[in-house]
Short mmCIF file of C-alpha atoms and ligand atoms in Angstrom, two decimals:
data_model
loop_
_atom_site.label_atom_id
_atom_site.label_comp_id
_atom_site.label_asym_id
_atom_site.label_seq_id
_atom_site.Cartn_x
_atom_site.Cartn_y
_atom_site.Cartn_z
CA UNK E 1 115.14 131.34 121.16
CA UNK E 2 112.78 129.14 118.99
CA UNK E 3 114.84 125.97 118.88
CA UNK E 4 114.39 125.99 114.99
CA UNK E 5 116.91 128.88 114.57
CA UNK E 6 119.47 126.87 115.69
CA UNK E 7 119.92 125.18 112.55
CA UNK E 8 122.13 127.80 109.91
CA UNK E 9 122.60 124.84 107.29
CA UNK E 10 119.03 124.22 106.95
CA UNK E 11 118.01 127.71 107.20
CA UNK E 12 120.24 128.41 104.05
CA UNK E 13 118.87 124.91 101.91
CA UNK E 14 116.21 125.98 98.99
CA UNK E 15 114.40 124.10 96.97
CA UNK E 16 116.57 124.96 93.74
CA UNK E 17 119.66 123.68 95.11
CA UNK E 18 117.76 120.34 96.62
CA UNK E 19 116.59 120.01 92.72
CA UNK E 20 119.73 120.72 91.07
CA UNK E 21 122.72 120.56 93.28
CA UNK E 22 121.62 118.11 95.90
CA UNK E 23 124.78 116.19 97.19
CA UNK E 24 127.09 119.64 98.69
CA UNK E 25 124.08 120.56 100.62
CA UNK E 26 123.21 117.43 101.85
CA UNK E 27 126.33 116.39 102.39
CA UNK E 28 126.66 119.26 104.97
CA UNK E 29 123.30 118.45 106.72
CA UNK E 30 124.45 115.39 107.52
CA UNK E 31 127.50 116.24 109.04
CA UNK E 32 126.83 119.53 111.34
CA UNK E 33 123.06 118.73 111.51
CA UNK E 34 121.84 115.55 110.53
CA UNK E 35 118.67 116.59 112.20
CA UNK E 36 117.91 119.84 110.81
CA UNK E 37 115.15 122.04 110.32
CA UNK E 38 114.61 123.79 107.02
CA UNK E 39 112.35 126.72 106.23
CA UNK E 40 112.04 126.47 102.87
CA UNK E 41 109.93 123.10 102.74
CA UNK E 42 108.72 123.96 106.65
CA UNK E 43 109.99 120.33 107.67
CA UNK E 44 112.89 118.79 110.03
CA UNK E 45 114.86 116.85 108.22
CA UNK E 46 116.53 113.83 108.82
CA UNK E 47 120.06 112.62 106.89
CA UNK E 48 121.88 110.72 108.11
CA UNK E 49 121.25 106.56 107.81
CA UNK E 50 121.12 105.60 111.02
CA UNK E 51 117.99 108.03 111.95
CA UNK E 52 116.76 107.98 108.78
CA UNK E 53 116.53 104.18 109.43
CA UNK E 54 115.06 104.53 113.34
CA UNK E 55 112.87 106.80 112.44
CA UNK E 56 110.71 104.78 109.49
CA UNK E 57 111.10 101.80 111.44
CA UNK E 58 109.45 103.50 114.43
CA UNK E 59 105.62 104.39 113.38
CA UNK E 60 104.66 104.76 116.79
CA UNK E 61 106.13 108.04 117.29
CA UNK E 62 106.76 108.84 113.58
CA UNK E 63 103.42 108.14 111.91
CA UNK E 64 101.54 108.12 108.48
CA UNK E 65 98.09 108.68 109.50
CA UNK E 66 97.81 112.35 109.69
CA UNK E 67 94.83 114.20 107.58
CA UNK E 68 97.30 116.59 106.31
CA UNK E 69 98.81 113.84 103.96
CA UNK E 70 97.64 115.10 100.66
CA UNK E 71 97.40 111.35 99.37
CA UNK E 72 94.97 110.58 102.02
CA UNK E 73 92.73 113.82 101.16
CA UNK E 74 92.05 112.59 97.22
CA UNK E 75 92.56 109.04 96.92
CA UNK E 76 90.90 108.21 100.56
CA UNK E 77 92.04 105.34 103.16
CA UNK E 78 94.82 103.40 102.04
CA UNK E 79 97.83 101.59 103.53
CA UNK E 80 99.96 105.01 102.70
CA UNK E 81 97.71 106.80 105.57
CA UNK E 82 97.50 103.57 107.94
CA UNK E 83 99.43 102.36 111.01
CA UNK E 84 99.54 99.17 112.75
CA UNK E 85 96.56 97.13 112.84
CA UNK E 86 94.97 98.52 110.11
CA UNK E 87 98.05 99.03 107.61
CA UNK E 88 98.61 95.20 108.21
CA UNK E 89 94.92 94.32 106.85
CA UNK E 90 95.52 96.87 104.15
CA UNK E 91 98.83 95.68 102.94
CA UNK E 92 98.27 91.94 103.79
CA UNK E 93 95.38 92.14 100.57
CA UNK E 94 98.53 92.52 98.29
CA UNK E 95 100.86 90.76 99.92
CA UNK E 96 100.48 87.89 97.44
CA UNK E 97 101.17 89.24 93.73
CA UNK E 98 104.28 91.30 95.15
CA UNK E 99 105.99 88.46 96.89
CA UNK E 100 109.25 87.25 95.19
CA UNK E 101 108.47 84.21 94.31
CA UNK E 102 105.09 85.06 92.69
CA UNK E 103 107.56 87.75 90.56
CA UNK E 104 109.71 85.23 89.71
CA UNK E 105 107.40 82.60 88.38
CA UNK E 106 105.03 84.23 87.45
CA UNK E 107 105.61 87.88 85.98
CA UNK E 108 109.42 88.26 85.13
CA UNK E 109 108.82 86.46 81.82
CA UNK E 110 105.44 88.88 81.19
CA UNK E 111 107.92 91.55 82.07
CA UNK E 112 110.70 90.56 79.94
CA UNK E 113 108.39 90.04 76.65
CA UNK E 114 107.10 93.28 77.38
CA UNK E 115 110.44 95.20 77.60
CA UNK E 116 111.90 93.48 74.68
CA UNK E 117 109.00 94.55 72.46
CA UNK E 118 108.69 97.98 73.16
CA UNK E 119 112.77 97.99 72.81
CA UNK E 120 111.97 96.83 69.33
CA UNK E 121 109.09 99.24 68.88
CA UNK E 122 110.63 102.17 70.22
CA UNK E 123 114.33 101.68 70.45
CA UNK E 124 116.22 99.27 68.79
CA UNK E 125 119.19 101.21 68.67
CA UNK E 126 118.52 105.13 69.12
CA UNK E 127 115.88 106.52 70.98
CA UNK E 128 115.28 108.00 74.77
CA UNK E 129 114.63 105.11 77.35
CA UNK E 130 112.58 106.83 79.93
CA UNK E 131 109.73 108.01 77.42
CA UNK E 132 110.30 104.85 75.02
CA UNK E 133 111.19 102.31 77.60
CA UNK E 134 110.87 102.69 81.13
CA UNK E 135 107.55 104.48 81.14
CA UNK E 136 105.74 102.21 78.64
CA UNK E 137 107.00 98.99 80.71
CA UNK E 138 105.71 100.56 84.43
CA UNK E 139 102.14 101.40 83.13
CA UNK E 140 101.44 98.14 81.00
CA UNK E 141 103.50 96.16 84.02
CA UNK E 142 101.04 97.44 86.64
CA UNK E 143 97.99 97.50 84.50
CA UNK E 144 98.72 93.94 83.28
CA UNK E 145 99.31 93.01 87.46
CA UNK E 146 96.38 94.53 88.16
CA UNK E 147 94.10 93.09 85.66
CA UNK E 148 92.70 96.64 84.31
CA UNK E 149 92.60 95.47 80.71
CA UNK E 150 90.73 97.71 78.99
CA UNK E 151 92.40 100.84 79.99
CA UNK E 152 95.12 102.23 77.50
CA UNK E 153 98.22 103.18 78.79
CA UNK E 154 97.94 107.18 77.99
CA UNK E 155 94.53 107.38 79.52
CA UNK E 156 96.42 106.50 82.83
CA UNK E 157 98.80 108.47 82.37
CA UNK E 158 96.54 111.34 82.11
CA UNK E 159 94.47 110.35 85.22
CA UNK E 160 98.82 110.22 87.17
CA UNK E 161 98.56 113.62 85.53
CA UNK E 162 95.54 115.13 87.08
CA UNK E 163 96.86 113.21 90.40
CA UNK E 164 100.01 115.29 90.11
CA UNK E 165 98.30 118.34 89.84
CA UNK E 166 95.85 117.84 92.88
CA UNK E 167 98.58 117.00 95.22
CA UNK E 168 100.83 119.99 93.90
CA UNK E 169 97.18 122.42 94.31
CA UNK E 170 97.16 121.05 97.78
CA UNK E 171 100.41 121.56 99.12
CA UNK E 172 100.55 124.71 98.06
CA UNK E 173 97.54 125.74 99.59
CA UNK E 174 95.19 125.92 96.80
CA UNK E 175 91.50 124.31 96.24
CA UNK E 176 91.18 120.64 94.65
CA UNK E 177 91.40 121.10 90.35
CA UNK E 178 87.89 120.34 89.11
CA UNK E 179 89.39 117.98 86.91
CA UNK E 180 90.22 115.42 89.79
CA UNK E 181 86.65 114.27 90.68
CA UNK E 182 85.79 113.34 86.92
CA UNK E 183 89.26 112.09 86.81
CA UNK E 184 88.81 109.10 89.92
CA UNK E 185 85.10 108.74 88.60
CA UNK E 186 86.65 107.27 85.24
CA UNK E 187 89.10 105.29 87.29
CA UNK E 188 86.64 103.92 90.03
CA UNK E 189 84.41 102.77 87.10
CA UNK E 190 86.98 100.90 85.24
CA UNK E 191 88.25 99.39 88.69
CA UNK E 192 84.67 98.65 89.18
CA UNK E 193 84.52 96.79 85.72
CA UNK E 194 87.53 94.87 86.44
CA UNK E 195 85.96 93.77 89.81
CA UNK E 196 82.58 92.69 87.76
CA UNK E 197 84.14 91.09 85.15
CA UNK E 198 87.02 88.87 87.19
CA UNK E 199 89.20 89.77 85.50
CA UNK E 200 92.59 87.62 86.33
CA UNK E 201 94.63 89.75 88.42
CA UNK E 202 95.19 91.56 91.42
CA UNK E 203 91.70 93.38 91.62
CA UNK E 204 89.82 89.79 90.96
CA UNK E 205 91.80 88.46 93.68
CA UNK E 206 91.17 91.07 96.27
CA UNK E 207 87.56 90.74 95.32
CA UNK E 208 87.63 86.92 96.50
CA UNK E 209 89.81 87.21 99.26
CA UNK E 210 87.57 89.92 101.65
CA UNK E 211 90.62 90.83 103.48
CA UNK E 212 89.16 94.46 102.17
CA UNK E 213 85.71 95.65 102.27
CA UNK E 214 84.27 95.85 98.03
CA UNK E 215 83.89 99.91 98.88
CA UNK E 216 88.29 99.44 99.82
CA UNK E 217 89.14 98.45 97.31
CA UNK E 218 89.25 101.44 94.52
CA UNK E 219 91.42 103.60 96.84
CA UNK E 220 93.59 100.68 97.18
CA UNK E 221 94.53 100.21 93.91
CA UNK E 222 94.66 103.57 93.25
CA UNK E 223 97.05 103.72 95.67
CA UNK E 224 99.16 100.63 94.09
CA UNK E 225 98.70 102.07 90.76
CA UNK E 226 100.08 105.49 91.12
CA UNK E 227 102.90 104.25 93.59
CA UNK E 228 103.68 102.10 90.68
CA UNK E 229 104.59 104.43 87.52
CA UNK E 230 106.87 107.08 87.89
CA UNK E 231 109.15 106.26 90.39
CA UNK E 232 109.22 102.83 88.16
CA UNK E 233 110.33 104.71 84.97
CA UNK E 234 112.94 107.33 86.80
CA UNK E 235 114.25 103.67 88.29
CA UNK E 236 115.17 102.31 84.89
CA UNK E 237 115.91 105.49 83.47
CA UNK E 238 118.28 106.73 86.27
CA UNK E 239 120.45 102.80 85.77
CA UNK E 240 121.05 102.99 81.97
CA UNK E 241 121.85 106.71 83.19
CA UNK E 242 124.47 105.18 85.79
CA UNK E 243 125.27 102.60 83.26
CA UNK E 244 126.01 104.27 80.36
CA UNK E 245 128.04 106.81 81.85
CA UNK E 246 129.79 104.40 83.11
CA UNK E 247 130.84 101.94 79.79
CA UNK E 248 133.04 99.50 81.52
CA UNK E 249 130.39 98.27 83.97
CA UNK E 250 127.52 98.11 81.07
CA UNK E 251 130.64 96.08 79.38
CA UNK E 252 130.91 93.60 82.83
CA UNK E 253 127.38 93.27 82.19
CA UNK E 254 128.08 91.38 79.00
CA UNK E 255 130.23 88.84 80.55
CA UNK E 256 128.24 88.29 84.17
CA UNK E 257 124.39 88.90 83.58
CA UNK E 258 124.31 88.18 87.30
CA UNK E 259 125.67 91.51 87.82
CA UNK E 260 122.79 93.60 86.64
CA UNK E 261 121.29 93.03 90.09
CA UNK E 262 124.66 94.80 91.53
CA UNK E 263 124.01 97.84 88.66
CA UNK E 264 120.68 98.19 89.66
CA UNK E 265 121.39 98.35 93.57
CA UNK E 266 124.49 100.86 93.05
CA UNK E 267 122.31 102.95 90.97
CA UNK E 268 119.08 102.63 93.20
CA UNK E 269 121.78 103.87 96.21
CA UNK E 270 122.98 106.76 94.44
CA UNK E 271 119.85 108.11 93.22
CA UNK E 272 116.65 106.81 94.57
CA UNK E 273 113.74 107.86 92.11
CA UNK E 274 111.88 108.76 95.01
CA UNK E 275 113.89 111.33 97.43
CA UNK E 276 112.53 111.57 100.27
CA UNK E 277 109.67 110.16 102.97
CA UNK E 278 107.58 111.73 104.94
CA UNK E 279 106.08 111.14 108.70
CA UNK E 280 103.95 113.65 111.94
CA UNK E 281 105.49 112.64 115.15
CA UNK E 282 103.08 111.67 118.05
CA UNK E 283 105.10 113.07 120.48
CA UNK E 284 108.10 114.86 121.64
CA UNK E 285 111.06 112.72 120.47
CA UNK E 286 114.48 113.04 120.85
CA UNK E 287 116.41 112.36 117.29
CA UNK E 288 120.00 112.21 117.28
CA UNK E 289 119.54 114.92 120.41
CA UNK E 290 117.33 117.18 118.34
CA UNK E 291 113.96 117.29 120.15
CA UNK E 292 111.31 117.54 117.45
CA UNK E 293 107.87 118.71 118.84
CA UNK E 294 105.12 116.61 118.59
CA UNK E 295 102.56 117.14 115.53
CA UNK E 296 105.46 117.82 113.27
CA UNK E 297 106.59 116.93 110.07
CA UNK E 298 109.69 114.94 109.63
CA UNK E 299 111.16 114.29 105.90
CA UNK E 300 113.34 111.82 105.99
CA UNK E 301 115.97 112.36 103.09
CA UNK E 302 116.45 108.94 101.36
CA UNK E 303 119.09 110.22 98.97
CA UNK E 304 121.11 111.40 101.73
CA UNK E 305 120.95 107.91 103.96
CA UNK E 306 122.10 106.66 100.53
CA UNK E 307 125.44 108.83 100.56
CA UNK E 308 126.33 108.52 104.23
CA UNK E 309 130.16 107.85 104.00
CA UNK E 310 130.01 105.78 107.44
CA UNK E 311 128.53 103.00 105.73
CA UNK E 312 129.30 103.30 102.19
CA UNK E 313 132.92 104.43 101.17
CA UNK E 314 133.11 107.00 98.56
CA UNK E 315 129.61 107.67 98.16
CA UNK E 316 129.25 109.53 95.34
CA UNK E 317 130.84 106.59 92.77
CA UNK E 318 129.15 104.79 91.24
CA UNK E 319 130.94 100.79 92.24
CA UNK E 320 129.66 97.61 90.96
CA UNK E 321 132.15 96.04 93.66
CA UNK E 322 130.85 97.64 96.31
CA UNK E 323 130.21 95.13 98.98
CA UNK E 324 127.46 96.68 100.53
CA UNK E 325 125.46 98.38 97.88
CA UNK E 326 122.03 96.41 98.71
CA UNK E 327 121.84 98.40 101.99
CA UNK E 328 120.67 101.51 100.47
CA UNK E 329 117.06 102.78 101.77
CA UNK E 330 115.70 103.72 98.85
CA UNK E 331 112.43 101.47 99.07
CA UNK E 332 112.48 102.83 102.50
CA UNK E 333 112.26 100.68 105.61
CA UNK E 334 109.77 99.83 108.36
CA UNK E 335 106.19 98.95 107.89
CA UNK E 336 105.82 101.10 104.73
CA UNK E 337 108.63 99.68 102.89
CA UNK E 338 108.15 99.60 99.28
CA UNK E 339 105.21 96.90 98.35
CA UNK E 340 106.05 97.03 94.48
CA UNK E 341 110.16 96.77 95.20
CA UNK E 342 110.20 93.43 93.23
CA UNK E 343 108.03 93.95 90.64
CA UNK E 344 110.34 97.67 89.96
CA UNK E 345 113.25 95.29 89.73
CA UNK E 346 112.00 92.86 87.20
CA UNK E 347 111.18 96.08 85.20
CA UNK E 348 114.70 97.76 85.39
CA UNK E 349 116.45 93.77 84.63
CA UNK E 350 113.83 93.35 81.84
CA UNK E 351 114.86 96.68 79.82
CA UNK E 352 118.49 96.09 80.72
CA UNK E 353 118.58 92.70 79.69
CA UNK E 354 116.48 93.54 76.32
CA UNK E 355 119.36 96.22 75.82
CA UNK E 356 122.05 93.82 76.13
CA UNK E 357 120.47 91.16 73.97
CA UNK E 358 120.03 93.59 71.29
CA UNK E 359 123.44 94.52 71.14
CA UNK E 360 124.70 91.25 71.03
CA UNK E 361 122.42 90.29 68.26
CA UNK E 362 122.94 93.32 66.15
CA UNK E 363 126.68 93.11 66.85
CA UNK E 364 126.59 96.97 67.68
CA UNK E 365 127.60 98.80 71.06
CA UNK E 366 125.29 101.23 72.54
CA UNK E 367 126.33 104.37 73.74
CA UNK E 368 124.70 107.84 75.28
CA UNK E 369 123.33 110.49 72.57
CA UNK E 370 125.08 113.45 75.23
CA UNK E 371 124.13 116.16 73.49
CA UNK E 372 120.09 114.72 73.77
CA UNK E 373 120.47 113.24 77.42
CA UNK E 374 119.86 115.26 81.00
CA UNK E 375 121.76 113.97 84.17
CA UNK E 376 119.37 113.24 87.01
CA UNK E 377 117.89 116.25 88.80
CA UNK E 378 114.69 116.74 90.61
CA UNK E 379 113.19 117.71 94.20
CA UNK E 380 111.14 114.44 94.88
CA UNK E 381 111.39 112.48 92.25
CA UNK E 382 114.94 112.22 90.68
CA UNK E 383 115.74 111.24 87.18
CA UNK E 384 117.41 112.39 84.26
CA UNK E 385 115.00 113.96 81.68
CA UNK E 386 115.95 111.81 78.88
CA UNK E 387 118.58 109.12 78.10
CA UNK E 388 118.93 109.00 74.79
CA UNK E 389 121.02 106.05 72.88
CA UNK E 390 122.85 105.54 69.79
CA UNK E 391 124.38 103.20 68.19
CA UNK E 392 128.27 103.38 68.49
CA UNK E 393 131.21 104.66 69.81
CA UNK E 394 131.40 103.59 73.46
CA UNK E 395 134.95 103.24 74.74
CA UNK E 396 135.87 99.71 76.68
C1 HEM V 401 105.70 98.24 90.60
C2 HEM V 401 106.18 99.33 91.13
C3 HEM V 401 105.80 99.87 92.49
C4 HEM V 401 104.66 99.69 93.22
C5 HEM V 401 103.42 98.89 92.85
C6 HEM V 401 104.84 100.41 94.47
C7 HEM V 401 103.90 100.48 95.46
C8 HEM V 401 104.12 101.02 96.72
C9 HEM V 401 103.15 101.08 97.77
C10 HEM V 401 101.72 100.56 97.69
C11 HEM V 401 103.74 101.65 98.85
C12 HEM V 401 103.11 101.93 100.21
C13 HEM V 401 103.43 100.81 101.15
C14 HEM V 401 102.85 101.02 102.52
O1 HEM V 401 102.44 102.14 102.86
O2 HEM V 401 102.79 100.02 103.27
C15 HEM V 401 105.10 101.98 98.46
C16 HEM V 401 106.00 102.59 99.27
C17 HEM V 401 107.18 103.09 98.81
N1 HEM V 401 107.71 102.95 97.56
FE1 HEM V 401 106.97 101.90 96.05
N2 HEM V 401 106.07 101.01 94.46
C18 HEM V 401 106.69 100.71 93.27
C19 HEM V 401 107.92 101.13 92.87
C20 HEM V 401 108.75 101.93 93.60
C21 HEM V 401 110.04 102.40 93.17
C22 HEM V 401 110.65 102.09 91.81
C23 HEM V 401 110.55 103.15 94.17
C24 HEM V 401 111.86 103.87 94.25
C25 HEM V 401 112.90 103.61 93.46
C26 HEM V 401 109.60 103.14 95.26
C27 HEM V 401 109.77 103.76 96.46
C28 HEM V 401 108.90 103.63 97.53
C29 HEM V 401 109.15 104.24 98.82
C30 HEM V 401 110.34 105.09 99.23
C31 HEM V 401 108.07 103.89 99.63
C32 HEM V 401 107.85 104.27 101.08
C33 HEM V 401 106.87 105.42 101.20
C34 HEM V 401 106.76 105.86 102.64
O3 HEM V 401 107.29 105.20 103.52
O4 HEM V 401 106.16 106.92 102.90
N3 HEM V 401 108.51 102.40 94.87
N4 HEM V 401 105.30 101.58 97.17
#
C-alpha cells in the first residue's frame, strides 16, 4: 500500500475548507496526523509546533533550493532559493537596515509620520484599514527603505500584481503571462536608476558594500520588495481585525501603550498573514515517525503551529495575558526566518498607535462598520477583506 493512503484526514482536506474553515480541519491534522499527506495541494503536511519548528530549523534535509520553487523560476537567485553558505552572503547584504536597532532609530519615526498621515488622508474616523491604511504604509515603508523614489506606489502594486499572476500560471501548470518580462524590465530599470543615482537607502548601500555581485542585486530586492507588501498589509489589517472585535483590549490599549506589542503578537499567533512554508527534503527523513521520501514537498502549516494547545492554552482566543504569545512561528524559524519581521512591526504599532491618538484627540471611540467588514479567510495569505471603521458605539 502506497504509504500516502494511510492518511484519511488529509485525504478528505480541500482547498475550500483550508480557505474558509481552517481551524476544525487543522485542528484534526494535528492530532491523528500531525504529519499528513494531502492530495488536494499534493504536499505532506506538517502541524503540529514542535515539527513544524524541527523541520525549518533543519535546511539540511528540508531545503529551499529546489528549481521547482516558482519564486526562483521569475525573480532568479535570491536568499528565498539559497541554503547555507550562500543564503548567509545573500541575507548578510540586508542584514543592516532590518536589524532592530536600525528600526528603532532610524525608521519607526518615518513609519509613524507615514501612518498618521494617510490615517488623516484616508481615515480619520470611517474608512477600511487594509486598502486605506495598511497597504498604503507597506508599499511607501519598503519603497522609502529601499530608496526607490521615483516609483509611485500603484505602479508597484501593479508589477505585485503581474507577480501574483506568474506564480499562480506556474503552479498550476501553465506558461509564464507575457506580461511578466515587461513587468521586471520596468522594475530592473528603476532598481538600476536607484543604484546610479545613490540614492540613500538600502539599494545604495548594497551597491557600496559588494557583499553581492551589481548583476545580484535586482533579484534581491525584488525579492525584499515583494516579501514586503502583502503579508505587511493582511498583518495590520488582521490586528485592528483582532482588536476591534475585541473592544476591551483596544480599550487596555488606551491605558498601557506598551501593550500593543502583546495585541500584535496574539494576533500575529492566531492568524499569521502568511499560512504556510514550504521546503523538498534531501533525503528520506523520519518526521514525527512519518517517513517522507526524499525529493518531496513538505508545507509546513504556520497557522496550525500557532494553535497547538500543548503550548498555548485555549488557542483559538484571542488573550492579551497570554504569557507566551511571542512564541508563535509566524515569521517562521530557522535560517529563513522573516528578514522584514521588525520593520512589519513598526508598521502594524504605527497605524495602531495613529488610531489611538486620533481617538483621543477627537474625543470619539472607534468601532467596526460589521455590516462592511470580512473576518479573515484565505488559503496562503490570511486576512479579512476589509475592516471598515466608524465612529461610535463600541461597548467598554
Ligand atoms: C517589511 C516587511 C517584510 C519584509 C521586507 C519581508 C522580507 C522577507 C524575506 C526577504 C524573507 C526571506 C528570508 C530568507 O529566505 O532568508 C522573508 C521570509 C518570511 N517572511 Fe517576511 N517580510 C516582511 C513581512 C512579513 C510579514 C508581515 C510576515 C507575516 C506576518 C512575513 C512572513 C514571512 C515568513 C513566514 C517567511 C519565511 C519564508 C520561508 O521560510 O519560506 N513577512 N521575509
Amino acid at each position: 500500500m502506497d504509504r500516502r493512503e494511510q492518511f484519511p484526514i488529509g485525504a478528505a482536506v480541500t482547498v475550500d475548507e483550508l480557505s474558509e474553515t481552517p481551524y476544525g480541519v487543522l485542528d484534526r491534522l494535528r492530532l491523528h496526523e500531525p504529519v499528513s499527506w494531502l492530495p488536494e495541494l499534493n504536499a505532506w503536511w506538517v502541524t503540529r509546533r514542535d515539527l513544524a519548528r524541527s523541520a525549518m530549523t533543519d535546511a539540511e534535509t528540508f531545503t529551499v533550493d529546489d528549481d521547482r520553487f516558482t519564486t526562483a523560476r521569475i525573480l532568479g537567485t535570491s536568499m528565498l532559493n539559497l541554503d547555507g553558505a550562500e543564503h548567509e552572503r545573500h541575507r548578510r547584504a540586508f542584514n543592516a537596515p532590518f536589524r532592530p536597532k536600525f528600526v528603532r532609530e532610524t525608521l519607526e519615526a518615518r513609519i509613524a509620520s507615514s501612518a498618521r498621515r494617510l490615517w488623516d488622508e484616508t481615515i480619520s474616523g470611517s474608512g477600511d484599514v487594509r486598502t486605506g491604511l495598511a497597504g498604503p504604509l507597506a508599499v511607501e515603508t519598503i519603497l522609502d527603505l529601499m530608496g526607490l523614489d521615483d516609483v509611485e506606489p500603484t505602479e508597484v502594486l501593479s508589477w505585485y500584481a503581474a507577480f501574483g499572476e506568474a506564480i499562480t500560471a506556474l503552479t498550476v501548470g501553465n506558461a509564464l503571462p507575457p506580461t511578466i518580462d515587461e513587468t521586471l524590465t520596468r522594475l530592473m530599470s528603476y532598481v538600476e536608476g536607484a543604484m546610479s543615482a545613490g540614492n540613500p537607502g538600502v539599494i545604495t548601500d548594497l551597491v557600496t558594500d559588494q557583499v553581492l555581485g551589481r548583476e545580484e542585486i535586482p533579484a534581491a530586492v525584488a525579492v525584499v520588495l515583494f516579501g514586503a507588501i502583502e503579508t505587511s498589509e493582511a498583518m495590520t489589517a488582521n490586528a485592528f481585525w483582532h482588536l476591534l472585535t475585541h473592544p476591551n483590549a483596544w480599550n487596555r490599549l488606551h491605558v498601557d501603550r506598551s501593550l500593543i506589542d502583546q495585541a500584535i503578537n496574539e494576533s500575529l499567533r492566531l492568524e499569521p498573514a502568511a499560512t504556510w512554508v514550504d521546503r523538498y527534503t534531501t533525503r528520506d527523513v523520519d518526521l514525527g515517525g512519518v517517513v517522507i521520501p526524499s525529493g518531496e514537498l513538505v508545507s509546513i502549516s504556520l497557522l496550525a503551529a500557532n494553535r497547538d494547545p500543548t503550548v498555548f492554552a485555549n488557542p483559538e482566543y484571542f488573550d492579551l495575558d497570554r504569557p507566551n504569545l511571542a512564541q508563535h512561528v509566524t515569521f517562521a524559524k530557522g535560517p529563513h526566518a522573516c528578514l522584514g519581521l521588525h520593520v512589519a512591526r513598526a508598521e502594524t504599532h504605527a497605524a495602531i498607535a495613529a488610531a489611538l491618538d486620533w481617538e483621543v484627540e477627537s474625543g470619539q471611540a472607534l468601532a467596526l462598520d460589521e455590516g462592511r467588514t470580512a473576518k479573515p479567510r484565505g488559503l496562503i495569505f490570511r486576512r479579512p477583506e476589509h475592516v471598515h471603521l466608524r465612529v461610535g458605539g463600541r461597548s467598554d
